[in-house]
Coordinates of C-alpha atoms in Angstrom, one line a residue:
M135 CA -16.5 -106.0 76.6
E136 CA -19.7 -105.1 74.6
D137 CA -21.5 -108.0 73.0
E138 CA -20.8 -108.4 69.3
R139 CA -24.5 -108.9 68.6
Q140 CA -25.4 -105.6 70.1
E141 CA -22.8 -103.8 68.0
E142 CA -24.2 -105.3 64.8
L143 CA -27.8 -104.4 65.7
D144 CA -26.8 -100.8 66.5
C145 CA -25.2 -100.5 63.1
I146 CA -28.3 -102.0 61.4
A147 CA -30.5 -99.5 63.3
A148 CA -28.4 -96.6 62.1
I149 CA -28.7 -97.7 58.5
F150 CA -32.4 -98.6 58.7
P151 CA -34.2 -96.3 61.1
E152 CA -37.5 -98.1 60.5
I153 CA -36.2 -101.2 62.3
L154 CA -38.1 -102.1 65.5
V155 CA -36.6 -103.9 68.5
D156 CA -38.5 -106.5 70.5
P157 CA -39.0 -105.1 74.0
E158 CA -38.8 -108.7 75.5
N159 CA -35.7 -109.7 73.6
P160 CA -33.1 -107.0 72.8
F161 CA -31.5 -109.2 70.2
S162 CA -34.7 -109.7 68.2
V163 CA -35.7 -107.0 65.6
S164 CA -38.3 -106.7 62.9
M165 CA -38.7 -104.5 59.8
E166 CA -40.7 -104.4 56.5
I167 CA -39.3 -105.1 53.1
P168 CA -41.2 -102.9 50.5
V169 CA -41.9 -104.6 47.2
H170 CA -41.9 -102.0 44.4
P171 CA -40.8 -103.8 41.2
T172 CA -39.0 -101.8 38.5
S173 CA -41.7 -103.0 36.0
P174 CA -45.3 -103.9 36.7
V175 CA -46.0 -107.5 37.7
K176 CA -48.8 -109.4 35.9
V177 CA -50.9 -111.0 38.6
L178 CA -53.3 -113.8 37.8
F179 CA -56.4 -114.4 39.8
P180 CA -57.7 -117.9 39.0
A181 CA -61.3 -118.9 39.8
S182 CA -62.3 -120.1 43.3
S183 CA -62.5 -123.7 44.2
D184 CA -66.2 -124.0 43.0
G185 CA -65.2 -122.7 39.6
L186 CA -67.3 -119.5 40.0
I187 CA -66.2 -115.9 40.2
P188 CA -68.0 -114.0 43.0
T189 CA -70.2 -111.2 41.4
P190 CA -71.4 -108.2 43.4
P191 CA -75.2 -107.8 43.7
L192 CA -76.9 -105.8 41.0
S193 CA -78.8 -102.6 41.6
V194 CA -82.5 -102.8 42.4
H195 CA -83.1 -100.4 39.6
S196 CA -81.4 -102.7 37.1
D197 CA -83.5 -104.8 34.6
Q198 CA -81.4 -107.8 35.6
A199 CA -82.1 -107.6 39.3
D200 CA -83.5 -111.1 39.3
Q201 CA -80.3 -112.7 37.8
L202 CA -78.2 -113.0 40.9
A203 CA -76.6 -116.4 40.0
P204 CA -72.8 -116.3 39.9
I205 CA -71.2 -116.3 36.5
P206 CA -69.1 -119.3 35.5
A207 CA -65.4 -118.5 35.2
N208 CA -64.1 -119.6 31.8
A209 CA -61.1 -117.3 31.8
V210 CA -58.6 -116.2 34.4
E211 CA -58.5 -112.5 35.4
S212 CA -55.2 -110.6 35.3
Q213 CA -54.0 -107.3 36.6
N214 CA -50.7 -105.4 36.2
L215 CA -49.7 -104.1 39.6
S216 CA -46.8 -101.7 40.4
Y217 CA -46.9 -102.2 44.2
L218 CA -47.2 -105.4 46.2
P219 CA -47.7 -105.7 50.0
S220 CA -44.5 -105.6 52.0
L221 CA -42.8 -108.6 53.5
Q222 CA -42.4 -108.8 57.3
L223 CA -38.9 -109.7 58.3
R224 CA -38.0 -110.8 61.8
I225 CA -34.3 -111.3 62.8
T226 CA -33.2 -113.1 65.9
L227 CA -29.5 -113.4 67.0
P228 CA -28.9 -116.5 69.2
Q229 CA -26.4 -116.6 72.1
D230 CA -23.5 -118.2 70.1
Y231 CA -23.9 -115.9 67.1
P232 CA -21.9 -115.5 64.9
E233 CA -19.2 -118.1 65.7
K234 CA -21.3 -121.2 66.3
T235 CA -25.0 -120.5 65.5
A236 CA -26.5 -119.0 62.4
P237 CA -29.0 -116.1 62.7
I238 CA -32.7 -116.9 62.5
F239 CA -34.6 -115.1 59.7
E240 CA -38.4 -115.3 59.5
L241 CA -40.5 -114.0 56.5
S242 CA -44.2 -113.5 56.2
A243 CA -46.7 -111.7 53.9
S244 CA -50.1 -110.3 54.7
P245 CA -52.1 -110.9 52.7
A246 CA -50.4 -114.1 51.6
W247 CA -49.8 -113.1 48.0
I248 CA -46.5 -115.1 47.9
S249 CA -46.4 -118.8 48.6
R250 CA -45.0 -120.4 51.7
K251 CA -42.5 -122.4 49.6
A252 CA -41.0 -119.2 48.1
L253 CA -40.7 -117.7 51.6
D254 CA -38.9 -120.8 52.9
E255 CA -36.4 -120.5 50.0
L256 CA -35.7 -117.0 50.9
Q257 CA -35.2 -117.9 54.5
G258 CA -32.8 -120.7 53.6
K259 CA -30.7 -118.2 51.6
G260 CA -29.8 -116.4 54.9
K261 CA -28.2 -119.5 56.3
E262 CA -26.3 -120.1 53.1
M263 CA -24.9 -116.6 53.2
W264 CA -23.8 -117.1 56.8
E265 CA -21.9 -120.2 55.8
E266 CA -20.3 -118.5 52.7
A267 CA -19.2 -115.6 54.9
G268 CA -17.2 -117.9 57.2
R269 CA -19.8 -117.7 60.0
S270 CA -19.5 -114.0 60.5
S271 CA -22.0 -111.1 60.6
V272 CA -24.4 -111.4 57.7
V273 CA -27.5 -109.4 58.8
Y274 CA -26.8 -106.3 56.7
G275 CA -25.9 -108.5 53.7
Y276 CA -29.2 -110.5 54.0
I277 CA -31.3 -107.4 54.2
D278 CA -29.6 -105.9 51.2
F279 CA -30.2 -109.2 49.3
L280 CA -34.0 -109.0 50.1
H281 CA -34.2 -105.4 48.8
Q282 CA -32.5 -106.3 45.5
E283 CA -34.9 -109.3 45.1
A284 CA -37.9 -107.1 45.8
E285 CA -37.0 -104.9 42.8
N286 CA -37.7 -107.9 40.6
A287 CA -40.7 -109.1 42.7
F288 CA -38.6 -112.1 43.8
G289 CA -38.4 -113.3 40.3
F290 CA -42.1 -112.8 39.3
A291 CA -41.4 -109.6 37.3
T292 CA -39.3 -111.4 34.7
E293 CA -40.7 -111.9 31.3
G294 CA -42.7 -115.1 30.8
R295 CA -43.4 -115.6 34.5
N296 CA -46.6 -114.7 36.2
L297 CA -47.7 -114.5 39.8
E298 CA -50.8 -116.5 40.8
V299 CA -52.8 -115.2 43.7
P300 CA -56.0 -116.6 45.1
Q301 CA -59.2 -114.8 44.1
D302 CA -59.9 -113.9 47.7
F303 CA -56.9 -111.6 47.9
K304 CA -57.8 -109.7 44.7
I305 CA -59.5 -106.7 46.3
S306 CA -56.8 -106.4 49.0
L307 CA -54.0 -106.3 46.4
L308 CA -55.7 -103.8 44.1
D309 CA -56.5 -101.6 47.1
Y310 CA -52.9 -101.7 48.3
D311 CA -51.6 -100.9 44.8
I312 CA -53.9 -97.9 44.5
K313 CA -52.9 -96.5 47.9
A314 CA -49.2 -97.1 47.4
T315 CA -49.2 -95.5 44.0
Q316 CA -51.0 -92.4 45.4
A317 CA -48.6 -92.1 48.3
A318 CA -45.6 -92.2 45.9
F319 CA -47.4 -89.7 43.6
E320 CA -47.9 -87.2 46.4
K321 CA -44.2 -87.1 47.3
E322 CA -43.1 -86.1 43.8
T323 CA -43.3 -82.7 42.0
F324 CA -44.9 -82.2 38.6
D325 CA -45.3 -79.4 36.1
C326 CA -49.0 -78.7 35.4
G327 CA -49.9 -79.2 31.8
V328 CA -52.2 -76.1 31.8
C329 CA -50.6 -73.4 34.0
L330 CA -47.1 -74.9 33.6
D331 CA -46.3 -74.2 37.3
P332 CA -44.4 -76.8 39.4
K333 CA -46.8 -78.3 41.9
K334 CA -46.5 -81.0 44.6
G335 CA -48.3 -84.3 44.0
T336 CA -50.7 -83.5 46.8
V337 CA -52.4 -80.8 44.7
C338 CA -52.2 -82.6 41.4
H339 CA -54.2 -85.3 39.6
R340 CA -53.0 -88.0 37.2
M341 CA -55.3 -89.0 34.5
I342 CA -56.3 -92.7 34.8
D343 CA -56.4 -93.5 31.1
C344 CA -53.3 -91.6 29.8
G345 CA -51.2 -90.7 32.9
H346 CA -51.0 -86.9 32.1
V347 CA -50.7 -84.7 35.2
F348 CA -52.5 -81.5 35.9
C349 CA -53.0 -79.4 39.0
I350 CA -56.4 -79.8 40.7
Q351 CA -57.3 -76.1 40.5
C352 CA -56.9 -76.0 36.7
L353 CA -59.0 -79.2 36.2
Q354 CA -61.7 -77.9 38.5
D355 CA -61.9 -74.5 36.7
F356 CA -62.0 -76.1 33.3
Y357 CA -64.4 -79.0 33.9
N358 CA -66.8 -76.9 36.0
N359 CA -67.1 -74.4 33.2
A360 CA -67.5 -77.1 30.5
I361 CA -70.2 -79.0 32.3
T362 CA -72.0 -75.8 33.2
E363 CA -72.1 -74.7 29.6
G364 CA -73.1 -78.3 28.4
N365 CA -69.8 -78.8 26.5
L366 CA -69.5 -82.5 27.2
A367 CA -66.9 -83.1 24.4
A368 CA -64.4 -80.9 26.4
V369 CA -64.5 -83.2 29.5
Q370 CA -61.4 -85.2 28.4
C371 CA -57.7 -85.0 28.8
L372 CA -56.4 -81.5 28.4
T373 CA -53.3 -82.5 26.6
P374 CA -53.6 -81.5 22.9
G375 CA -54.2 -84.6 20.7
C376 CA -54.3 -87.1 23.6
A377 CA -58.0 -87.9 23.4
K378 CA -57.9 -88.2 19.6
K379 CA -55.0 -90.6 19.7
R380 CA -56.6 -92.8 22.3
G381 CA -59.8 -92.8 20.4
E382 CA -58.1 -94.0 17.2
E383 CA -56.3 -96.7 19.1
Q384 CA -59.6 -98.0 20.6
V385 CA -61.3 -98.0 17.2
A386 CA -58.3 -99.9 15.7
K387 CA -58.9 -102.6 18.4
G388 CA -62.5 -102.9 17.4
R389 CA -64.0 -101.0 20.3
K390 CA -66.1 -97.9 20.6
A391 CA -64.0 -94.8 21.1
K392 CA -64.3 -93.5 24.7
T393 CA -62.4 -90.3 25.3
Q394 CA -64.5 -88.6 27.9
L395 CA -63.8 -88.9 31.6
S396 CA -65.8 -91.2 33.7
P397 CA -67.9 -89.8 36.6
S398 CA -65.8 -91.7 39.1
E399 CA -62.7 -89.9 37.9
L400 CA -64.4 -86.6 38.2
I401 CA -65.2 -87.4 41.8
Q402 CA -61.6 -88.3 42.4
I403 CA -60.3 -84.9 41.1
P404 CA -62.6 -83.8 43.0
L405 CA -65.6 -82.0 41.6
E406 CA -68.8 -81.2 43.4
Q407 CA -71.4 -83.9 43.4
E408 CA -74.0 -81.5 41.9
V409 CA -71.7 -80.9 38.9
V410 CA -71.0 -84.6 38.4
T411 CA -74.7 -85.4 38.6
R412 CA -75.4 -82.8 35.9
Y413 CA -72.6 -84.3 33.8
V414 CA -74.2 -87.8 34.1
K415 CA -77.6 -86.5 33.1
L416 CA -76.4 -84.5 30.2
K417 CA -74.3 -87.5 28.9
H418 CA -77.4 -89.8 29.1
K419 CA -79.5 -87.2 27.3
A420 CA -76.9 -86.8 24.6
E421 CA -76.9 -90.6 24.1
L422 CA -80.7 -90.7 23.8
E423 CA -80.8 -87.8 21.3
S424 CA -78.1 -89.4 19.1
D425 CA -80.1 -92.7 18.8
K426 CA -82.8 -92.4 16.2
N427 CA -84.7 -95.3 17.7
T428 CA -85.4 -93.6 21.0
V429 CA -89.1 -93.4 22.0
Y430 CA -90.3 -90.6 24.2
C431 CA -93.2 -90.4 26.5
P432 CA -96.4 -89.0 24.9
R433 CA -97.3 -86.9 28.0
K434 CA -96.5 -83.3 27.2
W435 CA -95.5 -82.5 30.8
C436 CA -93.1 -85.4 30.9
Q437 CA -91.4 -86.1 27.5
G438 CA -89.1 -88.7 29.2
A439 CA -87.5 -91.5 27.3
A440 CA -88.7 -95.0 27.4
R441 CA -86.7 -97.6 29.2
S442 CA -84.0 -99.2 27.0
K443 CA -81.4 -101.8 27.5
K444 CA -79.0 -99.9 25.3
H445 CA -79.4 -96.6 27.1
R446 CA -80.2 -97.4 30.7
K447 CA -81.0 -94.5 33.0
P448 CA -78.1 -93.9 35.3
V449 CA -78.4 -94.2 39.0
G450 CA -76.2 -91.9 41.1
F451 CA -72.8 -91.5 39.4
E452 CA -73.1 -94.7 37.4
D453 CA -71.6 -94.7 33.9
T454 CA -74.1 -96.4 31.6
E455 CA -72.1 -96.0 28.4
S456 CA -71.3 -99.4 26.9
D457 CA -68.0 -100.2 25.1
D458 CA -69.7 -102.0 22.2
E459 CA -72.4 -100.6 20.0
V460 CA -75.7 -102.5 20.0
D461 CA -78.1 -102.4 17.2
D462 CA -81.7 -102.6 18.5
E463 CA -82.9 -103.8 15.1
V464 CA -81.0 -107.0 15.3
D465 CA -82.0 -109.7 17.8
D466 CA -79.8 -112.1 19.7
E467 CA -79.8 -114.6 16.9
G468 CA -78.5 -112.0 14.5
T469 CA -81.6 -111.8 12.3
S470 CA -83.1 -108.5 11.3
K471 CA -86.5 -107.6 12.6
G472 CA -88.7 -106.3 9.8
Y473 CA -91.6 -105.8 12.2
I474 CA -92.4 -105.1 15.8
A475 CA -94.2 -107.7 17.7
G476 CA -97.1 -106.8 20.0
A477 CA -95.2 -107.4 23.2
D478 CA -92.3 -105.3 21.9
R479 CA -94.5 -102.3 21.4
L480 CA -94.9 -101.9 25.1
C481 CA -92.8 -98.9 26.4
I482 CA -92.5 -97.6 29.9
C483 CA -91.3 -94.1 30.6
E484 CA -88.2 -94.1 32.7
D485 CA -89.3 -90.8 34.4
C486 CA -93.1 -91.1 35.1
S487 CA -93.4 -95.0 34.6
F488 CA -96.3 -94.4 32.1
A489 CA -96.9 -97.5 30.0
F490 CA -97.8 -96.7 26.4
C491 CA -97.7 -98.2 22.9
S492 CA -94.8 -97.2 20.7
R493 CA -97.0 -97.3 17.6
C494 CA -100.1 -95.2 18.5
F495 CA -98.6 -93.5 21.5
Q496 CA -101.7 -94.2 23.6
G497 CA -101.9 -95.9 27.0
W498 CA -101.0 -99.6 26.8
H499 CA -103.9 -101.5 25.3
G500 CA -102.4 -105.0 25.3
E501 CA -100.5 -106.9 22.6
L502 CA -103.5 -108.3 20.9
T503 CA -105.1 -105.0 20.1
T504 CA -104.6 -103.6 16.6
C505 CA -103.7 -99.9 16.5
M506 CA -102.7 -97.5 13.8
P507 CA -99.6 -95.3 13.8
R508 CA -100.0 -91.7 15.0
K509 CA -100.2 -89.1 12.2
D510 CA -97.8 -86.3 12.6
N511 CA -99.7 -83.9 10.3
G512 CA -102.1 -81.6 12.1
E513 CA -101.1 -82.7 15.6
L514 CA -98.6 -79.9 16.3
T515 CA -99.6 -77.0 18.4
E516 CA -99.2 -73.4 17.2
E517 CA -96.2 -73.1 19.6
D518 CA -94.6 -76.2 18.1
K519 CA -95.2 -75.0 14.6
A520 CA -93.6 -71.6 15.4
S521 CA -90.6 -73.4 17.0
L522 CA -90.1 -75.6 13.9
A523 CA -90.4 -72.6 11.6
Y524 CA -87.8 -70.7 13.6
M525 CA -85.5 -73.7 13.6
N526 CA -85.8 -74.1 9.8
S527 CA -85.2 -70.4 9.3
H528 CA -82.3 -69.8 11.7
S529 CA -80.4 -73.1 12.0
T530 CA -78.5 -75.5 9.9
P531 CA -78.5 -79.3 10.3
C532 CA -75.2 -81.2 10.5
P533 CA -74.7 -83.3 7.4
T534 CA -73.5 -86.3 9.5
C535 CA -75.9 -86.6 12.5
S536 CA -78.6 -84.0 11.5
A537 CA -78.1 -82.1 14.8
R538 CA -79.2 -78.5 14.2
A539 CA -76.9 -75.7 15.1
Q540 CA -77.6 -71.9 15.3
K541 CA -74.7 -69.5 14.9
T542 CA -74.4 -66.7 17.4
H543 CA -71.3 -65.0 15.8
G544 CA -68.2 -65.6 13.8
C545 CA -67.6 -67.2 10.4
N546 CA -69.6 -69.9 8.6
H547 CA -67.2 -72.7 9.3
M548 CA -69.0 -74.9 11.9
I549 CA -68.0 -77.9 14.0
C550 CA -70.9 -80.1 15.2
F551 CA -71.2 -80.3 19.0
K552 CA -72.2 -84.0 18.8
C553 CA -70.2 -85.7 16.1
H554 CA -67.5 -83.0 15.7
S555 CA -68.0 -82.9 11.9
H556 CA -66.9 -79.8 10.0
F557 CA -69.6 -78.3 7.8
C558 CA -70.7 -75.0 6.2
Y559 CA -73.5 -73.1 7.9
L560 CA -74.9 -71.6 4.7
C561 CA -75.3 -74.8 2.6
S562 CA -74.8 -77.6 5.2
A563 CA -72.0 -79.1 3.1
W564 CA -69.5 -81.4 4.8
L565 CA -66.0 -79.8 4.9
P566 CA -62.7 -81.7 5.1
P567 CA -61.1 -81.0 8.5
A568 CA -57.6 -80.7 6.9
N569 CA -58.7 -77.7 4.8
P570 CA -62.2 -76.5 5.6
Y571 CA -61.7 -73.0 4.1
N572 CA -61.2 -74.2 0.6
H573 CA -65.0 -74.4 0.3
Y574 CA -65.1 -70.6 0.5
N575 CA -62.1 -70.0 -1.8
N576 CA -63.4 -72.2 -4.7
K577 CA -65.1 -70.1 -7.4
S578 CA -67.3 -73.0 -8.4
S579 CA -68.8 -73.2 -4.9
S580 CA -72.1 -71.5 -4.1
C581 CA -70.5 -70.1 -0.9
Y582 CA -67.5 -68.5 -2.7
Y583 CA -66.2 -65.5 -0.8
R584 CA -69.1 -65.9 1.8
L585 CA -67.1 -67.0 4.8
W586 CA -68.1 -64.0 6.9
E587 CA -71.7 -63.6 6.0
M588 CA -74.0 -63.2 9.1
E589 CA -71.0 -62.5 11.2
E590 CA -73.2 -61.1 14.0
G591 CA -75.3 -64.3 14.2
D592 CA -78.4 -65.9 12.6
G593 CA -81.6 -64.8 14.3
D594 CA -83.1 -61.8 16.0
D595 CA -82.2 -62.8 19.5
V596 CA -78.6 -64.0 19.1
G597 CA -75.2 -62.5 18.5
Q598 CA -74.2 -58.9 18.9
G599 CA -77.2 -57.0 17.9
G600 CA -78.9 -59.8 16.1
G601 CA -78.8 -60.8 12.5
G602 CA -80.7 -62.7 9.9
R603 CA -80.1 -65.4 7.3
P604 CA -79.6 -63.8 3.9
L605 CA -82.0 -64.7 1.2
E606 CA -80.5 -67.0 -1.4
L607 CA -81.8 -66.5 -5.0
H608 CA -81.9 -69.6 -7.2
E609 CA -82.6 -69.8 -10.8
D610 CA -85.9 -71.7 -10.4
D611 CA -87.3 -69.2 -7.8
E612 CA -89.4 -66.3 -8.9
E613 CA -88.0 -62.9 -8.7
E614 CA -89.1 -61.0 -5.7
E615 CA -91.0 -57.8 -6.1
E616 CA -88.9 -54.8 -5.7
L617 CA -90.1 -52.6 -2.9
P618 CA -90.3 -48.8 -3.8
E619 CA -87.5 -46.9 -2.2
P620 CA -88.8 -44.4 0.4
V621 CA -88.8 -40.8 -0.7
I622 CA -86.9 -38.5 1.6
E623 CA -88.0 -34.9 1.4
P624 CA -85.2 -32.4 1.6
V625 CA -85.2 -30.2 4.6
Q626 CA -84.1 -26.6 4.1
I627 CA -81.8 -25.5 6.8
P628 CA -81.7 -21.6 7.2
E629 CA -78.3 -20.2 6.5
I630 CA -76.8 -18.3 9.3
V631 CA -75.3 -15.0 8.0
E632 CA -72.8 -13.4 10.3
P633 CA -72.4 -9.6 10.0
E634 CA -69.2 -8.6 8.5
E635 CA -67.1 -6.1 10.3
P636 CA -65.9 -3.1 8.2
R637 CA -62.3 -3.6 7.4
E638 CA -59.8 -1.0 6.2
P639 CA -58.5 -1.5 2.7
L640 CA -55.0 -3.0 2.7
E641 CA -52.2 -1.4 0.9
P642 CA -50.8 -3.3 -2.0
L643 CA -47.7 -5.4 -1.0
Q644 CA -44.4 -4.1 -2.3
R645 CA -41.3 -5.9 -2.7
E646 CA -38.6 -4.9 -0.3
G647 CA -34.9 -5.1 -0.8
P648 CA -32.3 -6.2 1.7
L649 CA -31.9 -4.4 5.0
V650 CA -28.7 -2.6 4.1
L651 CA -30.2 -1.2 0.9
R652 CA -33.4 -0.1 2.7
I653 CA -31.4 1.7 5.3
N654 CA -29.3 3.5 2.7
H655 CA -32.4 4.7 0.9
V656 CA -34.5 6.0 3.8
P657 CA -37.0 8.5 2.2
A658 CA -37.2 12.0 3.6
P659 CA -40.0 12.8 6.0
P660 CA -43.0 14.8 4.5
P661 CA -43.0 18.5 5.3
P662 CA -45.1 19.6 8.2
P663 CA -48.5 21.2 7.5
A664 CA -48.8 24.9 7.6
P665 CA -49.8 26.3 11.0
E666 CA -53.3 27.8 11.3
V667 CA -53.7 31.2 12.7
P668 CA -55.6 31.0 16.0
V669 CA -58.6 33.2 16.2
R670 CA -59.5 34.5 19.6
A671 CA -63.2 34.6 20.4
Q672 CA -64.4 37.8 22.0
P673 CA -66.7 37.5 25.0
N674 CA -70.1 38.9 24.7
R675 CA -69.7 41.8 27.0
A676 CA -70.2 45.5 26.6
P677 CA -67.2 47.3 25.4
R678 CA -65.5 49.3 27.9
R679 CA -65.1 52.8 27.0
A680 CA -61.8 54.4 28.0
P681 CA -60.1 57.4 26.9
G682 CA -57.9 56.8 23.9
P683 CA -57.5 57.4 20.2
P684 CA -60.4 57.4 17.9
P685 CA -62.0 54.0 16.6
N686 CA -60.3 54.1 13.2
Q687 CA -56.9 54.5 14.7
R688 CA -57.5 51.6 17.2
R689 CA -58.6 49.3 14.3
V690 CA -55.3 49.9 12.4
V691 CA -53.1 49.2 15.5
R692 CA -55.0 46.0 16.2
Q693 CA -54.4 44.7 12.7
R694 CA -50.7 45.4 12.9
N695 CA -50.4 43.5 16.2
V696 CA -52.1 40.4 14.7
V697 CA -49.8 40.4 11.7
A698 CA -46.7 40.8 13.8
G699 CA -47.7 37.9 16.1
A700 CA -48.4 35.6 13.2
R701 CA -45.0 36.4 11.7
R702 CA -43.2 35.6 15.0
L703 CA -45.1 32.3 15.4
G704 CA -44.3 31.2 11.8
E705 CA -40.6 32.0 12.3
A706 CA -40.4 29.9 15.5
E707 CA -42.0 26.9 13.8
E708 CA -39.8 27.2 10.8
R709 CA -36.7 27.2 13.0
E710 CA -37.9 24.1 14.8
A711 CA -38.6 22.3 11.6
M712 CA -35.1 23.2 10.2
E713 CA -33.5 21.8 13.4
E714 CA -35.4 18.6 13.0
R715 CA -34.4 18.2 9.4
R716 CA -30.8 18.9 10.3
A717 CA -30.8 16.3 13.0
E718 CA -32.4 13.8 10.8
A719 CA -29.9 14.4 8.0
A720 CA -27.0 14.1 10.5
Q721 CA -28.4 10.8 11.8
Q722 CA -29.0 9.5 8.3
A723 CA -25.4 10.4 7.4
W724 CA -24.1 8.6 10.4
V725 CA -26.2 5.5 9.6
Q726 CA -24.9 5.5 6.1
M727 CA -21.3 5.8 7.4
F728 CA -21.9 2.9 9.8
V729 CA -23.4 0.7 7.1
Q730 CA -20.5 1.5 4.8
M731 CA -18.0 0.7 7.6
A732 CA -19.9 -2.6 8.3
M733 CA -19.7 -3.5 4.7
N734 CA -16.0 -2.9 4.8
D735 CA -15.6 -4.7 8.1
E736 CA -14.4 -1.4 9.8
E737 CA -17.1 -1.0 12.4
D738 CA -14.5 -1.5 15.2
Q739 CA -13.0 1.9 14.4
L740 CA -15.9 3.7 16.0
E741 CA -15.0 5.8 19.1
S742 CA -16.1 4.6 22.5
D743 CA -17.9 7.9 23.0
D744 CA -20.1 7.1 20.0
E745 CA -20.9 3.6 21.4
E746 CA -22.0 5.0 24.7
D747 CA -24.2 7.6 23.1
P748 CA -27.7 6.0 22.6
A749 CA -28.7 8.5 20.0
A750 CA -25.8 7.3 17.8
W751 CA -27.5 3.9 17.5
E752 CA -31.0 5.1 16.7
I753 CA -32.3 4.1 13.3
P754 CA -35.0 6.1 11.8
V755 CA -38.3 4.3 11.3
R756 CA -40.0 4.5 8.0

């Protein structure tokens, strides 16, 4: 008879294939109980025993490299975790199981995120279930009980209860949560928010801040193009309205709006390191240009920014953007600085490490030396003057941040690339985002009906074929001199005369009646012309003398013969003409008879012989 313990273990192995059997004891098995709560668990990480939170060492490039002392912990850190490390369950069935001896359940956790007391309570629940079941098989029931409790994190996921874990296990728990979340994400299927195609999680990326999912290929194509073109504002979530909504929520909480992606998330997508490095540098440059208090190196070949606590130069893929705005004009005590002390005038370029004075822009002369501010008038080179003149002529400043913009093509409704303000390119007026085109439809506006002026761009080297800013005439300006219009001399083009071909005069058109009437009134043919008497030419030869009558008698006979021949020829031609007239009259009479019969619908009475005779169907031609 097979052992009852072996039957129960075989059934458990069929239900849970991940179960492992101890090679030394066939009645001892082990398995993992995954802990994936239905709702995130709030985990508290209290301070260590010395009351200090361990702080990682700062970068050697940081201005605070000498401050390596740990920071006192006045508050407890908390994290919301969706996955916790699995529990290790070991089940041993003794010899007298199940009639006399209860099964042995052993629970453990690595790292020890759950207390030993809580594990002992769970182990004692197994023996209680064996007693309640009348000392019968309870292995499956106990495993099912642990799975149900794991969905609630063994009671720690309930509202109002928190899980406290030592500070030493913080990194391990966070790392496990990230890996478990990614593993579950890769097993699912998602619809990309850009190409709308279903993709497996292995080729998708979930945004860290908002949770929207896009395929990696779409994100790489979009972000690579945006960073290459310098459009940093587009490096955000691609879902319409997502970045704007999150920015408004952050402002409502009193924090600075951060809608752009962090460099670390771009690496996770992943993007090439060269592209992310360019993104970090452009982002730092934009922060410096947006701050009016930024001081630049006076060296013309450098032009780097001076070191600043507010805009620290990034190292690697470090994100130096702070959450809170700092005003450099206010010191730590909150008092406004109306002057700059001698020591504060010292500036060090972050690129070339040149030390200079922020007032006179000369090499650092010490804080006790009196200097005068640099005069801007007359210190610009011809190239700088030409650049400023071109900017003033072919660009328009933003009314909010004063960043200049040059139009390459399109209408005059502009959106600032820095602050995203809507403004008019012609007059630099601020436009309401809800209805920016009302500015061009208002008759009282100076830009009325001028939306599409300079459509091809502003400047000689931009747009499709270049363009130029139109001159605006004001009432106070003097009228410009009118340039004389160029005189265009007319060019005489010789006229080509084609020779006309001689044409025969056309007969005047005459009205014609119906076919039947024209057939019935066929005119008679004209009489033939009178025949000419042929005259025979006599050859130039000597007359032949022969015996015969005298010359007078021969002349009379010859005349008689000529007259007789002419009479016979005329009679033959007259007979031929009479026959033709007779045939034509007969044919005309037949045609008139046929037409009359056709008008009376009696054409079927014609004899078959007449139908076969082709001459009977001939119609005389006029």
